[in-house]
Short mmCIF file of C-alpha atoms in Angstrom, two decimals:
data_model
loop_
_atom_site.label_atom_id
_atom_site.label_comp_id
_atom_site.label_asym_id
_atom_site.label_seq_id
_atom_site.Cartn_x
_atom_site.Cartn_y
_atom_site.Cartn_z
CA MET A 1 54.99 -33.01 23.23
CA SER A 2 53.30 -32.46 26.56
CA GLU A 3 51.81 -35.35 28.54
CA THR A 4 48.31 -33.95 28.78
CA MET A 5 45.01 -35.74 28.59
CA VAL A 6 43.57 -33.23 26.12
CA ASP A 7 45.51 -32.25 23.02
CA GLY A 8 44.12 -28.73 22.91
CA PRO A 9 41.06 -26.60 23.61
CA VAL A 10 38.10 -28.11 21.76
CA THR A 11 34.33 -27.92 21.65
CA ARG A 12 31.99 -30.82 20.94
CA SER A 13 30.61 -28.94 17.99
CA GLY A 14 34.07 -29.24 16.35
CA PHE A 15 33.84 -33.01 15.91
CA ASP A 16 32.91 -34.02 12.36
CA GLN A 17 32.85 -37.77 11.85
CA GLU A 18 32.41 -37.53 8.08
CA LYS A 19 35.49 -35.28 7.79
CA ILE A 20 37.55 -37.99 9.47
CA VAL A 21 36.22 -40.71 7.16
CA ASP A 22 36.84 -38.42 4.18
CA ALA A 23 40.41 -37.76 5.37
CA VAL A 24 41.13 -41.49 5.28
CA ARG A 25 39.58 -41.65 1.81
CA ARG A 26 41.80 -38.76 0.63
CA ALA A 27 44.88 -40.60 1.92
CA VAL A 28 44.21 -44.06 0.49
CA GLY A 29 41.36 -43.75 -1.99
CA THR A 30 37.99 -45.51 -2.01
CA PRO A 31 38.33 -49.20 -1.17
CA ASN A 32 36.84 -51.97 -3.25
CA GLY A 33 35.38 -54.05 -0.45
CA ILE A 34 37.16 -53.92 2.90
CA LEU A 35 40.68 -52.50 3.11
CA GLY A 36 42.22 -54.63 5.84
CA LEU A 37 44.16 -53.31 8.81
CA HIS A 38 47.45 -54.95 7.79
CA GLU A 39 47.78 -57.52 5.04
CA PRO A 40 50.95 -59.30 3.86
CA VAL A 41 52.61 -58.53 0.53
CA PHE A 42 54.10 -61.40 -1.49
CA ALA A 43 55.88 -59.81 -4.45
CA GLY A 44 59.35 -61.35 -4.41
CA ASN A 45 60.94 -64.80 -4.25
CA GLU A 46 58.36 -66.36 -1.92
CA ILE A 47 57.10 -69.01 -4.36
CA ALA A 48 60.58 -69.82 -5.66
CA TYR A 49 62.04 -70.29 -2.17
CA LEU A 50 59.05 -72.33 -0.95
CA GLU A 51 59.34 -74.58 -4.01
CA GLU A 52 63.07 -74.99 -3.39
CA CYS A 53 62.36 -75.86 0.23
CA ILE A 54 59.69 -78.43 -0.65
CA LYS A 55 61.85 -80.09 -3.30
CA SER A 56 64.68 -80.41 -0.77
CA THR A 57 62.28 -82.25 1.62
CA TYR A 58 63.75 -80.17 4.49
CA VAL A 59 60.50 -78.50 5.48
CA SER A 60 60.64 -78.88 9.27
CA SER A 61 63.07 -77.67 11.92
CA VAL A 62 66.29 -78.44 10.02
CA GLY A 63 67.29 -76.79 6.77
CA PRO A 64 69.44 -74.10 5.16
CA PHE A 65 66.72 -71.44 5.07
CA VAL A 66 66.65 -71.26 8.88
CA ASP A 67 70.36 -70.43 8.99
CA ARG A 68 69.98 -67.99 6.09
CA PHE A 69 67.05 -66.25 7.78
CA GLU A 70 68.98 -65.83 11.03
CA ARG A 71 72.02 -64.39 9.23
CA MET A 72 69.77 -61.99 7.28
CA LEU A 73 68.17 -60.82 10.54
CA GLU A 74 71.60 -60.15 12.01
CA GLU A 75 72.50 -58.09 8.96
CA VAL A 76 69.23 -56.13 8.99
CA THR A 77 69.20 -55.41 12.73
CA GLY A 78 72.91 -55.22 13.52
CA ALA A 79 72.49 -57.68 16.40
CA LYS A 80 75.35 -60.14 16.87
CA ARG A 81 73.06 -63.13 17.13
CA ALA A 82 69.53 -63.90 15.95
CA VAL A 83 67.72 -67.12 16.88
CA ALA A 84 64.57 -67.90 14.89
CA VAL A 85 61.59 -69.41 16.74
CA VAL A 86 57.96 -70.32 16.03
CA ASN A 87 56.35 -67.00 17.02
CA GLY A 88 56.88 -63.74 18.86
CA THR A 89 55.34 -65.03 22.09
CA ALA A 90 57.81 -67.92 22.16
CA ALA A 91 60.63 -65.42 21.56
CA LEU A 92 59.46 -63.33 24.52
CA HIS A 93 59.07 -66.37 26.77
CA ALA A 94 62.60 -67.48 25.93
CA CYS A 95 63.95 -63.95 26.47
CA PHE A 96 62.44 -63.79 29.94
CA ARG A 97 63.83 -67.20 30.81
CA LEU A 98 67.26 -66.19 29.49
CA ALA A 99 67.07 -62.96 31.51
CA GLY A 100 66.63 -65.03 34.67
CA VAL A 101 62.92 -64.49 35.32
CA GLU A 102 61.75 -67.17 37.74
CA PRO A 103 58.47 -68.23 39.34
CA GLY A 104 57.40 -65.72 41.96
CA ASP A 105 59.23 -62.78 40.34
CA GLU A 106 57.71 -59.61 38.88
CA VAL A 107 58.28 -58.13 35.43
CA ILE A 108 57.45 -54.48 34.81
CA SER A 109 55.61 -53.94 31.52
CA PRO A 110 53.15 -51.47 30.01
CA ALA A 111 49.43 -51.97 30.58
CA LEU A 112 48.98 -50.81 26.98
CA THR A 113 50.38 -53.77 25.05
CA PHE A 114 49.30 -56.85 23.13
CA ILE A 115 48.57 -59.73 25.47
CA ALA A 116 51.58 -61.74 24.24
CA THR A 117 53.88 -59.57 26.37
CA THR A 118 51.93 -60.33 29.52
CA ASN A 119 51.25 -63.98 28.72
CA ALA A 120 54.97 -64.62 28.25
CA ILE A 121 55.60 -63.20 31.73
CA ALA A 122 52.93 -65.51 33.15
CA TYR A 123 54.45 -68.53 31.36
CA CYS A 124 57.52 -68.00 33.56
CA GLY A 125 55.37 -68.18 36.68
CA ALA A 126 56.03 -64.47 37.24
CA ALA A 127 53.59 -61.61 37.85
CA PRO A 128 53.26 -58.62 35.51
CA HIS A 129 53.59 -55.20 37.12
CA PHE A 130 52.00 -52.49 34.99
CA VAL A 131 53.22 -48.94 34.40
CA ASP A 132 51.85 -46.07 32.34
CA SER A 133 52.46 -45.14 28.72
CA SER A 134 53.59 -41.97 26.98
CA LEU A 135 51.43 -39.96 24.58
CA GLU A 136 54.52 -39.27 22.49
CA THR A 137 55.65 -42.89 21.98
CA LEU A 138 52.47 -44.82 22.97
CA GLY A 139 54.91 -47.13 24.79
CA MET A 140 56.32 -47.34 28.31
CA ASP A 141 56.80 -43.89 29.85
CA ALA A 142 60.29 -43.60 31.34
CA ARG A 143 59.11 -40.91 33.76
CA ALA A 144 56.24 -43.07 35.01
CA LEU A 145 58.67 -45.99 35.38
CA ALA A 146 61.03 -43.85 37.45
CA VAL A 147 58.20 -42.67 39.72
CA ARG A 148 56.95 -46.22 40.22
CA LEU A 149 60.38 -47.63 41.01
CA ASP A 150 61.06 -44.85 43.50
CA ALA A 151 57.74 -45.62 45.18
CA ILE A 152 57.97 -49.41 45.53
CA ALA A 153 61.48 -50.69 44.74
CA GLN A 154 64.26 -51.53 47.16
CA LYS A 155 67.74 -52.79 46.40
CA THR A 156 68.82 -55.88 48.37
CA ALA A 157 71.73 -58.30 48.29
CA THR A 158 69.63 -60.71 46.20
CA GLY A 159 68.25 -58.14 43.78
CA THR A 160 65.67 -55.37 43.60
CA ILE A 161 62.42 -56.23 45.34
CA ASN A 162 58.95 -54.70 45.41
CA ARG A 163 58.52 -53.58 49.01
CA GLU A 164 54.75 -53.93 48.74
CA THR A 165 54.69 -57.54 47.51
CA GLY A 166 58.08 -58.86 48.62
CA ARG A 167 58.71 -60.21 45.13
CA ARG A 168 61.92 -59.69 43.15
CA ILE A 169 61.61 -57.36 40.16
CA ALA A 170 63.46 -59.49 37.64
CA ALA A 171 62.97 -57.58 34.38
CA ILE A 172 61.63 -54.47 32.69
CA ALA A 173 59.92 -55.11 29.33
CA PRO A 174 59.12 -52.04 27.21
CA MET A 175 57.18 -52.63 23.99
CA HIS A 176 57.61 -50.46 20.88
CA THR A 177 53.94 -49.79 20.15
CA PHE A 178 52.96 -49.90 16.46
CA GLY A 179 56.66 -49.56 15.59
CA HIS A 180 57.25 -46.29 17.52
CA PRO A 181 60.42 -46.72 19.62
CA VAL A 182 60.21 -45.93 23.32
CA ASP A 183 62.78 -43.72 25.05
CA LEU A 184 65.27 -46.57 25.27
CA ASP A 185 68.18 -44.68 26.79
CA ALA A 186 66.12 -43.44 29.73
CA ILE A 187 64.53 -46.84 30.36
CA ALA A 188 67.87 -48.65 30.02
CA ALA A 189 69.45 -46.21 32.50
CA LEU A 190 66.71 -46.96 35.04
CA ALA A 191 67.12 -50.70 34.53
CA ASN A 192 70.87 -50.34 35.05
CA ASP A 193 70.47 -48.12 38.14
CA TRP A 194 68.12 -50.61 39.77
CA ASN A 195 70.06 -53.69 38.58
CA ILE A 196 67.06 -55.06 36.69
CA ALA A 197 67.31 -56.95 33.39
CA LEU A 198 65.97 -55.18 30.29
CA VAL A 199 64.05 -57.20 27.68
CA GLU A 200 62.84 -55.34 24.58
CA ASP A 201 59.52 -56.41 23.13
CA ALA A 202 60.34 -55.38 19.56
CA ALA A 203 57.65 -57.62 18.05
CA GLU A 204 56.11 -54.76 16.06
CA SER A 205 59.19 -52.72 15.24
CA LEU A 206 61.43 -54.47 12.69
CA GLY A 207 62.95 -51.66 10.63
CA SER A 208 62.46 -48.96 13.27
CA THR A 209 65.48 -47.06 14.61
CA TYR A 210 66.29 -45.24 17.83
CA LYS A 211 68.95 -42.53 17.55
CA GLY A 212 70.12 -44.06 14.30
CA ARG A 213 70.38 -47.64 15.58
CA ALA A 214 68.02 -50.46 14.73
CA VAL A 215 65.60 -51.25 17.53
CA GLY A 216 66.80 -54.37 19.32
CA SER A 217 70.36 -54.02 18.02
CA GLN A 218 71.78 -52.69 21.30
CA ALA A 219 69.76 -54.89 23.63
CA ARG A 220 71.06 -57.78 25.68
CA LEU A 221 67.78 -59.48 24.79
CA ALA A 222 65.02 -58.49 22.36
CA ALA A 223 62.14 -60.31 20.68
CA LEU A 224 60.72 -59.95 17.15
CA SER A 225 57.50 -61.26 15.60
CA PHE A 226 56.80 -62.38 12.03
CA ASN A 227 53.09 -63.11 12.33
CA GLY A 228 50.99 -62.76 9.19
CA ASN A 229 50.07 -59.18 10.10
CA LYS A 230 53.63 -57.94 10.66
CA ILE A 231 55.76 -55.88 8.26
CA VAL A 232 57.69 -59.06 7.37
CA THR A 233 55.99 -62.42 7.80
CA THR A 234 57.02 -66.06 7.96
CA GLY A 235 53.37 -67.07 8.36
CA GLY A 236 54.02 -67.54 12.06
CA GLY A 237 57.43 -66.89 13.51
CA GLY A 238 59.62 -64.84 15.79
CA ALA A 239 63.24 -64.29 16.74
CA ILE A 240 65.44 -63.63 19.73
CA LEU A 241 68.10 -60.94 19.27
CA THR A 242 71.15 -60.61 21.49
CA ASN A 243 74.64 -59.10 21.46
CA ASP A 244 75.87 -61.63 24.03
CA GLU A 245 77.43 -64.62 22.24
CA GLU A 246 76.89 -66.93 25.20
CA LEU A 247 73.26 -65.88 25.51
CA GLY A 248 72.86 -66.52 21.79
CA ARG A 249 74.25 -70.03 22.18
CA ARG A 250 72.00 -70.67 25.15
CA ALA A 251 68.96 -69.24 23.32
CA LYS A 252 69.50 -71.70 20.46
CA HIS A 253 69.97 -74.59 22.90
CA LEU A 254 66.94 -73.74 25.03
CA THR A 255 64.61 -73.33 22.04
CA THR A 256 65.73 -76.56 20.33
CA THR A 257 64.57 -78.87 23.16
CA ALA A 258 67.91 -78.48 24.98
CA LYS A 259 69.33 -81.36 22.95
CA LEU A 260 73.07 -81.91 23.07
CA PRO A 261 74.68 -82.19 19.61
CA HIS A 262 75.24 -85.81 18.56
CA LYS A 263 74.94 -87.82 15.34
CA TRP A 264 72.31 -90.15 16.73
CA ALA A 265 71.89 -89.96 20.53
CA PHE A 266 68.96 -88.09 22.11
CA VAL A 267 70.42 -86.49 25.20
CA HIS A 268 68.80 -83.39 26.69
CA ASP A 269 70.51 -81.65 29.60
CA GLU A 270 67.62 -79.47 30.87
CA ILE A 271 63.94 -78.74 30.28
CA GLY A 272 63.90 -77.02 26.92
CA PHE A 273 61.26 -75.83 24.47
CA ASN A 274 60.40 -77.06 21.00
CA TYR A 275 60.29 -73.51 19.64
CA ARG A 276 62.22 -74.20 16.41
CA LEU A 277 61.12 -72.29 13.31
CA PRO A 278 60.41 -74.70 10.42
CA ASN A 279 62.58 -74.37 7.33
CA LEU A 280 59.42 -73.82 5.26
CA ASN A 281 58.54 -70.70 7.26
CA ALA A 282 62.13 -69.47 7.14
CA ALA A 283 62.09 -69.73 3.34
CA LEU A 284 59.12 -67.37 3.27
CA GLY A 285 60.91 -65.06 5.70
CA CYS A 286 64.04 -64.85 3.55
CA ALA A 287 62.00 -63.71 0.56
CA GLN A 288 60.20 -61.17 2.76
CA LEU A 289 63.39 -59.72 4.25
CA GLU A 290 64.72 -59.13 0.73
CA GLN A 291 61.81 -56.68 0.28
CA LEU A 292 62.03 -54.94 3.67
CA ASP A 293 63.40 -51.63 2.36
CA GLY A 294 60.55 -51.37 -0.13
CA PHE A 295 57.96 -52.20 2.53
CA LEU A 296 59.39 -49.51 4.81
CA ALA A 297 59.39 -46.88 2.06
CA SER A 298 55.78 -47.65 1.14
CA LYS A 299 54.64 -47.50 4.75
CA ARG A 300 56.40 -44.20 5.39
CA LYS A 301 54.72 -42.71 2.34
CA LEU A 302 51.36 -43.88 3.64
CA ALA A 303 52.08 -42.43 7.10
CA SER A 304 52.99 -39.10 5.51
CA ALA A 305 49.69 -39.09 3.62
CA TYR A 306 47.73 -39.74 6.82
CA GLU A 307 49.65 -37.06 8.68
CA ARG A 308 48.97 -34.56 5.89
CA VAL A 309 45.22 -35.12 5.69
CA PHE A 310 44.66 -35.20 9.44
CA ALA A 311 46.52 -31.92 9.93
CA GLU A 312 43.41 -30.29 8.46
CA VAL A 313 40.84 -32.11 10.66
CA PRO A 314 39.91 -30.65 14.06
CA GLY A 315 39.43 -32.90 17.07
CA VAL A 316 41.91 -35.58 15.99
CA ARG A 317 45.65 -35.96 15.52
CA PHE A 318 47.89 -38.45 13.79
CA SER A 319 50.39 -40.38 15.94
CA ARG A 320 53.77 -39.65 14.37
CA GLU A 321 57.19 -41.08 15.14
CA PRO A 322 58.85 -39.71 18.31
CA ALA A 323 61.75 -37.28 18.00
CA GLY A 324 65.10 -38.98 17.42
CA THR A 325 63.53 -42.12 16.00
CA THR A 326 62.46 -43.62 12.70
CA SER A 327 59.28 -45.64 12.99
CA ASN A 328 58.35 -48.48 10.66
CA TYR A 329 54.74 -47.26 11.07
CA TRP A 330 53.60 -50.85 11.39
CA LEU A 331 50.12 -49.63 12.31
CA ASN A 332 49.07 -46.04 11.72
CA ALA A 333 47.03 -44.50 14.52
CA ILE A 334 44.91 -41.45 15.20
CA LEU A 335 43.93 -40.08 18.59
CA LEU A 336 40.64 -38.31 19.13
CA ASP A 337 40.72 -35.36 21.48
CA GLU A 338 39.67 -36.42 24.97
CA ALA A 339 36.42 -34.47 24.65
CA TYR A 340 35.38 -36.81 21.83
CA ALA A 341 36.48 -40.13 23.35
CA ASP A 342 32.85 -41.23 23.67
CA ARG A 343 32.53 -40.97 19.86
CA ARG A 344 35.26 -43.53 19.18
CA ASN A 345 32.96 -46.52 18.62
CA ASP A 346 30.67 -44.51 16.37
CA LEU A 347 33.68 -43.51 14.30
CA LEU A 348 34.93 -47.10 14.16
CA ALA A 349 31.55 -48.17 12.83
CA ALA A 350 31.54 -45.38 10.23
CA LEU A 351 35.07 -46.22 9.04
CA ASN A 352 34.28 -49.93 8.70
CA ASP A 353 30.99 -49.17 6.95
CA ALA A 354 33.02 -47.11 4.45
CA GLY A 355 35.30 -50.11 3.78
CA PHE A 356 38.23 -49.19 6.04
CA GLY A 357 39.29 -51.97 8.44
CA ALA A 358 39.85 -49.68 11.42
CA ARG A 359 40.33 -51.10 14.92
CA PRO A 360 40.65 -49.84 18.51
CA VAL A 361 43.78 -50.43 20.56
CA TRP A 362 43.96 -53.52 22.79
CA THR A 363 42.07 -53.71 26.07
CA LEU A 364 44.48 -52.63 28.81
CA MET A 365 46.05 -55.61 30.56
CA HIS A 366 44.83 -54.76 34.07
CA LYS A 367 41.24 -54.81 32.79
CA LEU A 368 41.51 -58.49 31.83
CA PRO A 369 40.28 -60.90 34.53
CA MET A 370 43.50 -62.92 34.82
CA PHE A 371 45.62 -59.80 35.42
CA ALA A 372 43.14 -57.66 37.36
CA GLN A 373 44.99 -58.19 40.66
CA SER A 374 48.45 -57.48 39.27
CA PRO A 375 50.41 -54.62 40.86
CA ARG A 376 50.29 -51.36 38.95
CA GLY A 377 51.07 -47.69 39.14
CA ASP A 378 48.98 -44.78 37.90
CA LEU A 379 47.71 -45.65 34.40
CA SER A 380 45.80 -42.51 33.53
CA THR A 381 47.59 -41.84 30.24
CA ALA A 382 47.22 -45.44 29.05
CA GLU A 383 43.54 -45.31 29.93
CA SER A 384 43.15 -42.08 27.96
CA ILE A 385 44.92 -43.59 24.94
CA GLU A 386 42.70 -46.68 25.12
CA ARG A 387 39.55 -44.54 25.07
CA ARG A 388 40.44 -42.56 21.96
CA LEU A 389 42.93 -44.38 19.72
CA ILE A 390 41.97 -45.84 16.35
CA ASN A 391 44.26 -47.84 14.05
CA LEU A 392 43.86 -47.30 10.31
CA PRO A 393 44.66 -49.54 7.31
CA SER A 394 48.46 -49.78 7.15
CA SER A 395 49.50 -52.45 4.65
CA ALA A 396 52.64 -51.89 2.58
CA SER A 397 50.52 -52.64 -0.50
CA ILE A 398 48.41 -49.51 -0.02
CA ARG A 399 49.34 -46.82 -2.50
CA ALA A 400 49.08 -43.52 -0.69
CA ARG A 401 47.45 -40.75 -2.67
CA ASP A 402 49.37 -37.56 -3.43
CA GLU A 403 47.60 -34.23 -3.14
#
């Protein structure tokens, strides 16, 4: 797929807002009230496991469901070690700390991302450095990353620095937008060539695969999220994935207040974080993970329905999984042709008025006041995506209509 700002020759007379609303209706039916953007599904052992947890009295940071949840994550993702934490932002913060990000460093990340990615960088006292996104993946563009590194990066004895700011570039943090995997091999090769740590923000992509491997399964460090709007939820929760046993041990230590094991003594050997996932939340997560395959199948069927109906609508295209990947289609998205970008808000209003909880993509990070002065490369593709992307209802509970 070409990286162009306009998907094809169009005329303004070709835009038909009602056809787009009707296409959504043909994919999912007519909602009774508002069909939310992404709602959790509780159809398994959630109540039974929560009751078991409550009866045990182990509802806080110690309990068997935490261990079970971590082992289940390792089995699902193929990662050697999973460490459960309170949310995806905490997982990212810990990943950056484990990767060696220090105050005064820079971390390269996409401008098109949820703010948690950028906040976690700031928590380390580091500065985000924004690069452009790809129309194919909606995530970090490996070509844009290569261009930016060639323009500003310099290898030194103490690491790769940004010649323009003098700061060390400590990490590269691609995010798999809406579950669509980025071009991991190309980005990992650049990180390796420049001797920069790679941290995968896989918060949205549990169940997605890249070249047949689960996203996050090959990473030295990756972060997952289990917020209430994710494909699997613990209410609030996240996890650190790693294939480095020592990093896994350190991740557990750092996120459990850096307390040394002892029957009764409270000895902490460094500044740690109380990021432990409560057993109560882990119980919910275990029941959810048992249903993951069904959630994925339902969401893929819904994505296929959206792709089918939008193939017949001019002026808009459905964002499908990149070649060589399997997306979990966490959030389904459509892109208006550039010529119709100024109609996005009108369409959002029409979709919501019809009962469909549609939303725009996040405000680009460099447009937020606290990150406005952050270094950045050319962001023209991300800015185009921001102008014309709309997310559609994507819950696993939605029964896609067959035509």
